[in-house]
Coordinates of C-alpha atoms in Angstrom, one line a residue:
M7 CA 0.0 0.0 0.0
A8 CA 1.3 3.5 -0.8
E9 CA 0.1 5.0 2.5
G10 CA -0.2 3.6 6.0
L11 CA 1.5 0.7 7.6
S12 CA 2.4 -2.5 5.8
V13 CA 3.8 -5.5 7.8
E14 CA 5.0 -8.9 6.6
I15 CA 7.3 -10.5 9.2
G16 CA 8.3 -13.9 10.6
Q17 CA 10.5 -15.5 13.2
S18 CA 10.8 -18.8 14.9
R19 CA 12.8 -17.7 18.0
P20 CA 12.6 -16.7 20.8
Y21 CA 8.9 -16.7 20.0
A22 CA 7.2 -17.9 16.9
L23 CA 5.5 -15.1 14.9
Q24 CA 4.1 -15.0 11.4
A25 CA 2.1 -11.9 10.5
R26 CA 1.0 -10.1 7.3
F27 CA -1.4 -7.2 7.3
A28 CA -1.8 -3.5 6.5
V29 CA -3.4 -0.6 8.4
A30 CA -4.5 2.5 6.6
P31 CA -4.1 6.1 7.9
G32 CA -6.9 6.8 10.3
E33 CA -7.8 3.1 10.7
V34 CA -7.8 1.3 14.1
L35 CA -6.8 -2.3 14.0
A36 CA -7.2 -4.2 17.3
V37 CA -4.9 -7.1 18.0
V38 CA -6.5 -9.7 20.3
G39 CA -5.9 -13.3 21.3
P40 CA -4.7 -15.5 24.2
S41 CA -1.8 -14.4 26.5
G42 CA 1.6 -15.3 25.1
G43 CA 0.3 -15.3 21.5
G44 CA 2.8 -12.6 20.3
K45 CA 0.7 -9.4 20.5
S46 CA 3.3 -7.3 22.3
T47 CA 6.1 -8.8 20.3
L48 CA 4.3 -7.7 17.2
L49 CA 4.2 -4.1 18.4
R50 CA 7.8 -4.2 19.4
C51 CA 8.8 -5.3 15.9
I52 CA 6.9 -2.4 14.4
A53 CA 8.4 0.1 16.8
G54 CA 11.9 -1.1 16.2
L55 CA 12.5 -2.4 19.7
H56 CA 12.8 -6.0 18.4
P57 CA 14.0 -7.2 15.0
P58 CA 12.0 -10.0 13.5
G59 CA 13.9 -12.8 11.7
T60 CA 12.5 -12.2 8.2
G61 CA 10.2 -9.9 6.3
R62 CA 9.6 -6.2 5.7
I63 CA 7.9 -3.3 7.4
T64 CA 7.1 -0.1 5.6
C65 CA 5.2 3.1 6.4
G66 CA 4.2 5.0 3.3
E67 CA 7.3 5.2 1.2
A68 CA 9.6 4.7 4.1
V69 CA 11.2 1.2 4.6
W70 CA 11.6 0.6 8.4
F71 CA 12.7 -3.0 8.2
D72 CA 13.8 -5.2 5.4
A73 CA 15.6 -8.4 6.4
Q74 CA 16.8 -9.2 2.9
A75 CA 18.1 -5.7 2.1
G76 CA 19.7 -5.4 5.6
V77 CA 17.5 -2.3 6.5
R78 CA 16.8 -1.9 10.2
R79 CA 15.8 1.7 11.2
P80 CA 16.1 2.4 14.9
P81 CA 13.0 3.5 16.9
Q82 CA 13.9 7.2 16.8
E83 CA 13.9 7.0 13.0
R84 CA 10.4 5.5 12.8
S85 CA 7.3 7.8 12.9
V86 CA 5.8 5.9 15.8
G87 CA 3.9 6.9 19.0
L88 CA 3.9 4.1 21.6
V89 CA 1.7 4.0 24.7
F90 CA 2.7 1.4 27.2
Q91 CA 0.5 -0.3 29.8
A92 CA 2.9 1.0 32.5
Y93 CA 2.8 4.7 31.2
A94 CA 6.6 5.1 31.3
L95 CA 6.5 8.7 32.2
F96 CA 9.5 10.6 33.6
P97 CA 8.8 10.8 37.3
H98 CA 11.0 13.9 37.9
M99 CA 9.2 15.9 35.2
T100 CA 5.9 17.7 35.3
T101 CA 3.0 16.8 33.1
L102 CA 3.9 19.6 30.8
Q103 CA 7.6 18.7 30.7
N104 CA 6.8 15.0 29.9
V105 CA 4.9 16.1 26.8
T106 CA 7.3 18.8 25.8
A107 CA 10.1 16.3 25.9
A108 CA 8.5 14.6 22.8
L109 CA 8.4 17.8 20.8
G110 CA 12.0 18.1 19.8
H111 CA 11.0 18.3 16.1
L112 CA 9.4 21.7 16.8
P113 CA 11.2 25.0 17.4
A114 CA 11.8 25.6 21.1
S115 CA 9.6 28.6 21.0
A116 CA 6.6 26.6 19.9
R117 CA 6.9 23.6 22.2
K118 CA 5.1 24.9 25.3
A119 CA 2.0 26.0 23.5
R120 CA 1.8 22.7 21.5
A121 CA 2.2 20.7 24.7
Q122 CA -0.5 22.7 26.4
A123 CA -2.8 22.1 23.4
L124 CA -2.2 18.4 23.5
L125 CA -2.9 18.2 27.2
A126 CA -6.1 20.2 26.7
Q127 CA -7.0 17.7 23.9
V128 CA -6.9 14.8 26.5
H129 CA -8.7 16.9 29.1
L130 CA -5.7 17.7 31.4
H131 CA -5.8 21.5 31.2
G132 CA -4.8 22.9 34.6
L133 CA -2.6 19.9 35.6
E134 CA 0.5 21.0 33.6
G135 CA 2.6 21.5 36.8
R136 CA 1.9 18.2 38.5
K137 CA 4.4 15.4 38.5
P138 CA 3.2 11.8 37.7
A139 CA 3.1 10.8 41.4
A140 CA 0.4 13.4 42.0
L141 CA -1.8 12.1 39.2
S142 CA -4.3 9.3 39.1
G143 CA -3.8 6.3 36.9
G144 CA -6.2 7.6 34.4
Q145 CA -4.5 11.0 34.3
Q146 CA -1.1 9.4 33.9
Q147 CA -2.4 7.4 30.9
R148 CA -3.8 10.6 29.3
V149 CA -0.3 12.2 29.7
A150 CA 1.2 9.1 28.0
L151 CA -1.3 9.4 25.2
A152 CA -0.6 13.1 24.7
R153 CA 3.1 12.4 24.7
A154 CA 2.7 9.7 22.0
L155 CA 0.6 12.1 19.9
A156 CA 3.2 14.9 20.3
R157 CA 5.4 13.4 17.6
E158 CA 2.5 13.5 15.1
P159 CA 3.2 9.9 14.4
Q160 CA 2.2 8.1 11.3
V161 CA 1.7 4.9 13.4
L162 CA 0.2 4.9 16.9
L163 CA 0.8 1.7 19.0
L164 CA -1.3 1.1 22.1
D165 CA -0.1 -1.8 24.2
E166 CA -2.8 -2.7 26.7
P167 CA -3.2 1.0 27.5
F168 CA -6.2 0.7 29.8
S169 CA -5.5 -2.5 31.8
A170 CA -4.0 -0.8 34.8
V171 CA -6.9 1.5 35.6
D172 CA -10.3 0.9 37.2
R173 CA -13.4 0.1 35.2
R174 CA -14.9 3.6 35.2
T175 CA -11.6 5.2 34.2
R176 CA -11.2 2.6 31.5
R177 CA -14.6 3.6 30.1
D178 CA -13.6 7.2 30.1
L179 CA -10.3 6.5 28.4
Q180 CA -12.0 4.4 25.7
A181 CA -14.3 7.4 25.1
E182 CA -11.2 9.6 24.7
I183 CA -9.9 7.3 22.0
R184 CA -13.3 7.2 20.2
A185 CA -13.3 11.0 20.3
L186 CA -9.8 11.3 19.0
R187 CA -10.3 8.8 16.2
G188 CA -11.8 11.3 13.8
R189 CA -8.9 13.6 14.3
L190 CA -6.1 11.1 14.0
A191 CA -4.3 10.6 10.7
A192 CA -2.2 7.8 12.2
A193 CA -2.6 4.1 11.5
T194 CA -3.4 2.7 15.0
L195 CA -2.8 -0.7 16.5
L196 CA -4.5 -1.5 19.8
V197 CA -3.4 -4.6 21.7
T198 CA -6.0 -5.6 24.2
H199 CA -7.3 -8.7 26.1
D200 CA -10.7 -7.1 26.3
L201 CA -12.7 -8.3 23.3
D202 CA -15.5 -5.8 24.0
E203 CA -13.0 -3.0 23.9
A204 CA -11.6 -4.3 20.6
M205 CA -15.1 -4.6 19.1
G206 CA -16.1 -1.1 20.3
L207 CA -13.0 0.8 19.2
A208 CA -11.6 -0.9 16.1
D209 CA -12.4 -0.8 12.4
R210 CA -11.0 -4.3 12.1
V211 CA -9.7 -6.9 14.5
L212 CA -6.7 -9.2 14.1
V213 CA -6.8 -12.5 16.0
L214 CA -3.3 -13.7 16.9
D215 CA -2.7 -17.1 18.6
Q216 CA 0.6 -18.8 19.1
G217 CA 2.3 -16.3 16.9
R218 CA -0.1 -17.0 14.0
V219 CA -2.8 -14.7 12.5
L220 CA -6.0 -16.7 12.6
M221 CA -8.2 -14.0 11.0
I222 CA -8.5 -10.4 10.2
G223 CA -12.0 -8.9 9.8
T224 CA -14.6 -6.4 10.9
P225 CA -15.9 -6.7 14.5
A226 CA -19.1 -8.3 13.1
E227 CA -17.1 -10.8 11.1
I228 CA -15.0 -11.8 14.1
A229 CA -18.0 -12.1 16.3
A230 CA -19.6 -14.5 13.8
A231 CA -16.5 -16.6 13.3
G232 CA -16.3 -20.2 14.6
G233 CA -13.6 -22.8 14.8
A234 CA -10.1 -21.8 15.9
V235 CA -11.0 -18.1 16.1
A236 CA -13.9 -18.7 18.5
E237 CA -11.8 -21.0 20.6
A238 CA -8.9 -18.5 20.8
L239 CA -11.3 -15.7 21.9
G240 CA -13.3 -17.9 24.2
L241 CA -16.5 -17.3 22.3

Protein backbone atom coordinates (compact mmCIF):
# COMPACT_ATOMS: atom_id res chain seq x y z
CA MET A 1 0.00 0.00 0.00
CA ALA A 2 1.29 3.50 -0.85
CA GLU A 3 0.10 4.97 2.45
CA GLY A 4 -0.22 3.63 5.97
CA LEU A 5 1.55 0.72 7.60
CA SER A 6 2.42 -2.53 5.85
CA VAL A 7 3.78 -5.49 7.83
CA GLU A 8 5.01 -8.87 6.61
CA ILE A 9 7.30 -10.49 9.18
CA GLY A 10 8.27 -13.86 10.55
CA GLN A 11 10.46 -15.46 13.17
CA SER A 12 10.80 -18.80 14.93
CA ARG A 13 12.83 -17.71 17.98
CA PRO A 14 12.61 -16.68 20.77
CA TYR A 15 8.87 -16.72 20.01
CA ALA A 16 7.18 -17.93 16.86
CA LEU A 17 5.54 -15.09 14.94
CA GLN A 18 4.13 -14.95 11.42
CA ALA A 19 2.07 -11.91 10.46
CA ARG A 20 1.04 -10.14 7.29
CA PHE A 21 -1.37 -7.18 7.28
CA ALA A 22 -1.78 -3.49 6.47
CA VAL A 23 -3.36 -0.59 8.36
CA ALA A 24 -4.54 2.52 6.56
CA PRO A 25 -4.11 6.07 7.88
CA GLY A 26 -6.93 6.83 10.29
CA GLU A 27 -7.80 3.14 10.73
CA VAL A 28 -7.79 1.35 14.09
CA LEU A 29 -6.77 -2.32 14.05
CA ALA A 30 -7.24 -4.19 17.33
CA VAL A 31 -4.92 -7.14 18.02
CA VAL A 32 -6.51 -9.75 20.27
CA GLY A 33 -5.86 -13.31 21.34
CA PRO A 34 -4.66 -15.46 24.25
CA SER A 35 -1.79 -14.37 26.50
CA GLY A 36 1.61 -15.29 25.09
CA GLY A 37 0.30 -15.25 21.54
CA GLY A 38 2.78 -12.63 20.31
CA LYS A 39 0.73 -9.43 20.50
CA SER A 40 3.27 -7.28 22.35
CA THR A 41 6.13 -8.78 20.32
CA LEU A 42 4.34 -7.69 17.16
CA LEU A 43 4.18 -4.08 18.41
CA ARG A 44 7.84 -4.20 19.43
CA CYS A 45 8.80 -5.31 15.93
CA ILE A 46 6.89 -2.40 14.38
CA ALA A 47 8.36 0.11 16.84
CA GLY A 48 11.90 -1.08 16.17
CA LEU A 49 12.45 -2.45 19.67
CA HIS A 50 12.79 -6.03 18.44
CA PRO A 51 14.04 -7.19 15.01
CA PRO A 52 12.05 -10.05 13.46
CA GLY A 53 13.93 -12.79 11.69
CA THR A 54 12.52 -12.20 8.22
CA GLY A 55 10.24 -9.87 6.33
CA ARG A 56 9.60 -6.23 5.67
CA ILE A 57 7.89 -3.30 7.44
CA THR A 58 7.06 -0.11 5.58
CA CYS A 59 5.18 3.09 6.39
CA GLY A 60 4.15 4.98 3.31
CA GLU A 61 7.25 5.17 1.16
CA ALA A 62 9.64 4.67 4.10
CA VAL A 63 11.19 1.25 4.63
CA TRP A 64 11.58 0.63 8.36
CA PHE A 65 12.72 -2.96 8.18
CA ASP A 66 13.82 -5.22 5.36
CA ALA A 67 15.62 -8.39 6.38
CA GLN A 68 16.76 -9.23 2.87
CA ALA A 69 18.11 -5.75 2.14
CA GLY A 70 19.66 -5.36 5.60
CA VAL A 71 17.52 -2.33 6.52
CA ARG A 72 16.76 -1.87 10.21
CA ARG A 73 15.78 1.66 11.19
CA PRO A 74 16.11 2.38 14.93
CA PRO A 75 13.02 3.45 16.90
CA GLN A 76 13.90 7.16 16.78
CA GLU A 77 13.87 7.03 12.97
CA ARG A 78 10.38 5.54 12.80
CA SER A 79 7.32 7.79 12.93
CA VAL A 80 5.78 5.87 15.83
CA GLY A 81 3.94 6.90 18.98
CA LEU A 82 3.90 4.15 21.61
CA VAL A 83 1.70 4.02 24.71
CA PHE A 84 2.71 1.37 27.22
CA GLN A 85 0.54 -0.32 29.84
CA ALA A 86 2.90 1.05 32.52
CA TYR A 87 2.80 4.66 31.17
CA ALA A 88 6.64 5.05 31.26
CA LEU A 89 6.46 8.73 32.25
CA PHE A 90 9.51 10.58 33.56
CA PRO A 91 8.83 10.80 37.33
CA HIS A 92 11.01 13.88 37.88
CA MET A 93 9.23 15.88 35.18
CA THR A 94 5.92 17.70 35.34
CA THR A 95 3.02 16.79 33.09
CA LEU A 96 3.91 19.65 30.76
CA GLN A 97 7.58 18.68 30.69
CA ASN A 98 6.77 15.05 29.90
CA VAL A 99 4.88 16.09 26.80
CA THR A 100 7.32 18.84 25.81
CA ALA A 101 10.14 16.26 25.86
CA ALA A 102 8.55 14.61 22.82
CA LEU A 103 8.40 17.84 20.81
CA GLY A 104 12.04 18.07 19.80
CA HIS A 105 11.02 18.29 16.14
CA LEU A 106 9.45 21.72 16.79
CA PRO A 107 11.24 25.04 17.36
CA ALA A 108 11.85 25.59 21.08
CA SER A 109 9.58 28.65 21.05
CA ALA A 110 6.61 26.57 19.85
CA ARG A 111 6.91 23.57 22.18
CA LYS A 112 5.14 24.86 25.30
CA ALA A 113 2.03 26.00 23.45
CA ARG A 114 1.83 22.73 21.53
CA ALA A 115 2.24 20.68 24.73
CA GLN A 116 -0.52 22.70 26.42
CA ALA A 117 -2.80 22.12 23.42
CA LEU A 118 -2.17 18.37 23.52
CA LEU A 119 -2.91 18.23 27.25
CA ALA A 120 -6.13 20.16 26.70
CA GLN A 121 -7.04 17.69 23.94
CA VAL A 122 -6.94 14.83 26.48
CA HIS A 123 -8.72 16.91 29.15
CA LEU A 124 -5.73 17.66 31.39
CA HIS A 125 -5.84 21.46 31.22
CA GLY A 126 -4.81 22.89 34.59
CA LEU A 127 -2.62 19.92 35.56
CA GLU A 128 0.46 21.01 33.63
CA GLY A 129 2.56 21.54 36.79
CA ARG A 130 1.87 18.20 38.46
CA LYS A 131 4.36 15.36 38.48
CA PRO A 132 3.21 11.78 37.71
CA ALA A 133 3.09 10.78 41.39
CA ALA A 134 0.43 13.43 41.98
CA LEU A 135 -1.80 12.14 39.16
CA SER A 136 -4.35 9.34 39.13
CA GLY A 137 -3.79 6.30 36.93
CA GLY A 138 -6.20 7.60 34.36
CA GLN A 139 -4.54 11.00 34.30
CA GLN A 140 -1.12 9.42 33.86
CA GLN A 141 -2.44 7.40 30.94
CA ARG A 142 -3.76 10.59 29.35
CA VAL A 143 -0.31 12.17 29.69
CA ALA A 144 1.21 9.10 28.02
CA LEU A 145 -1.28 9.41 25.17
CA ALA A 146 -0.60 13.14 24.75
CA ARG A 147 3.14 12.44 24.67
CA ALA A 148 2.67 9.73 22.03
CA LEU A 149 0.62 12.12 19.89
CA ALA A 150 3.19 14.90 20.31
CA ARG A 151 5.41 13.45 17.61
CA GLU A 152 2.51 13.54 15.14
CA PRO A 153 3.22 9.88 14.38
CA GLN A 154 2.18 8.06 11.25
CA VAL A 155 1.69 4.94 13.39
CA LEU A 156 0.21 4.87 16.92
CA LEU A 157 0.81 1.70 18.96
CA LEU A 158 -1.31 1.14 22.08
CA ASP A 159 -0.13 -1.82 24.18
CA GLU A 160 -2.84 -2.73 26.72
CA PRO A 161 -3.17 0.99 27.49
CA PHE A 162 -6.17 0.75 29.82
CA SER A 163 -5.54 -2.46 31.76
CA ALA A 164 -3.99 -0.80 34.82
CA VAL A 165 -6.93 1.48 35.61
CA ASP A 166 -10.32 0.89 37.21
CA ARG A 167 -13.43 0.12 35.16
CA ARG A 168 -14.87 3.64 35.24
CA THR A 169 -11.57 5.23 34.21
CA ARG A 170 -11.20 2.58 31.53
CA ARG A 171 -14.59 3.58 30.05
CA ASP A 172 -13.58 7.24 30.14
CA LEU A 173 -10.27 6.53 28.36
CA GLN A 174 -12.02 4.43 25.74
CA ALA A 175 -14.31 7.38 25.12
CA GLU A 176 -11.20 9.57 24.68
CA ILE A 177 -9.91 7.26 21.96
CA ARG A 178 -13.28 7.24 20.20
CA ALA A 179 -13.35 11.05 20.27
CA LEU A 180 -9.79 11.28 18.98
CA ARG A 181 -10.27 8.79 16.15
CA GLY A 182 -11.83 11.27 13.82
CA ARG A 183 -8.90 13.65 14.25
CA LEU A 184 -6.08 11.10 14.03
CA ALA A 185 -4.34 10.56 10.71
CA ALA A 186 -2.22 7.76 12.17
CA ALA A 187 -2.58 4.06 11.48
CA THR A 188 -3.41 2.74 14.96
CA LEU A 189 -2.81 -0.71 16.47
CA LEU A 190 -4.51 -1.47 19.77
CA VAL A 191 -3.39 -4.56 21.70
CA THR A 192 -6.00 -5.62 24.22
CA HIS A 193 -7.26 -8.66 26.13
CA ASP A 194 -10.71 -7.10 26.30
CA LEU A 195 -12.75 -8.32 23.33
CA ASP A 196 -15.55 -5.84 24.01
CA GLU A 197 -12.98 -3.03 23.93
CA ALA A 198 -11.62 -4.29 20.62
CA MET A 199 -15.07 -4.58 19.10
CA GLY A 200 -16.07 -1.12 20.30
CA LEU A 201 -12.96 0.80 19.24
CA ALA A 202 -11.61 -0.92 16.13
CA ASP A 203 -12.45 -0.79 12.45
CA ARG A 204 -10.96 -4.27 12.06
CA VAL A 205 -9.74 -6.94 14.46
CA LEU A 206 -6.71 -9.22 14.06
CA VAL A 207 -6.82 -12.49 16.01
CA LEU A 208 -3.34 -13.72 16.94
CA ASP A 209 -2.74 -17.12 18.58
CA GLN A 210 0.62 -18.82 19.14
CA GLY A 211 2.28 -16.28 16.88
CA ARG A 212 -0.07 -16.96 13.95
CA VAL A 213 -2.76 -14.73 12.48
CA LEU A 214 -6.00 -16.71 12.56
CA MET A 215 -8.23 -14.04 11.05
CA ILE A 216 -8.52 -10.36 10.22
CA GLY A 217 -12.01 -8.92 9.84
CA THR A 218 -14.56 -6.40 10.94
CA PRO A 219 -15.92 -6.72 14.48
CA ALA A 220 -19.08 -8.30 13.07
CA GLU A 221 -17.10 -10.84 11.06
CA ILE A 222 -14.98 -11.76 14.07
CA ALA A 223 -18.05 -12.13 16.30
CA ALA A 224 -19.62 -14.50 13.77
CA ALA A 225 -16.50 -16.63 13.33
CA GLY A 226 -16.31 -20.16 14.64
CA GLY A 227 -13.63 -22.83 14.84
CA ALA A 228 -10.12 -21.83 15.94
CA VAL A 229 -11.01 -18.11 16.07
CA ALA A 230 -13.89 -18.65 18.47
CA GLU A 231 -11.78 -20.99 20.58
CA ALA A 232 -8.91 -18.50 20.79
CA LEU A 233 -11.29 -15.74 21.88
CA GLY A 234 -13.32 -17.90 24.24
CA LEU A 235 -16.54 -17.31 22.28
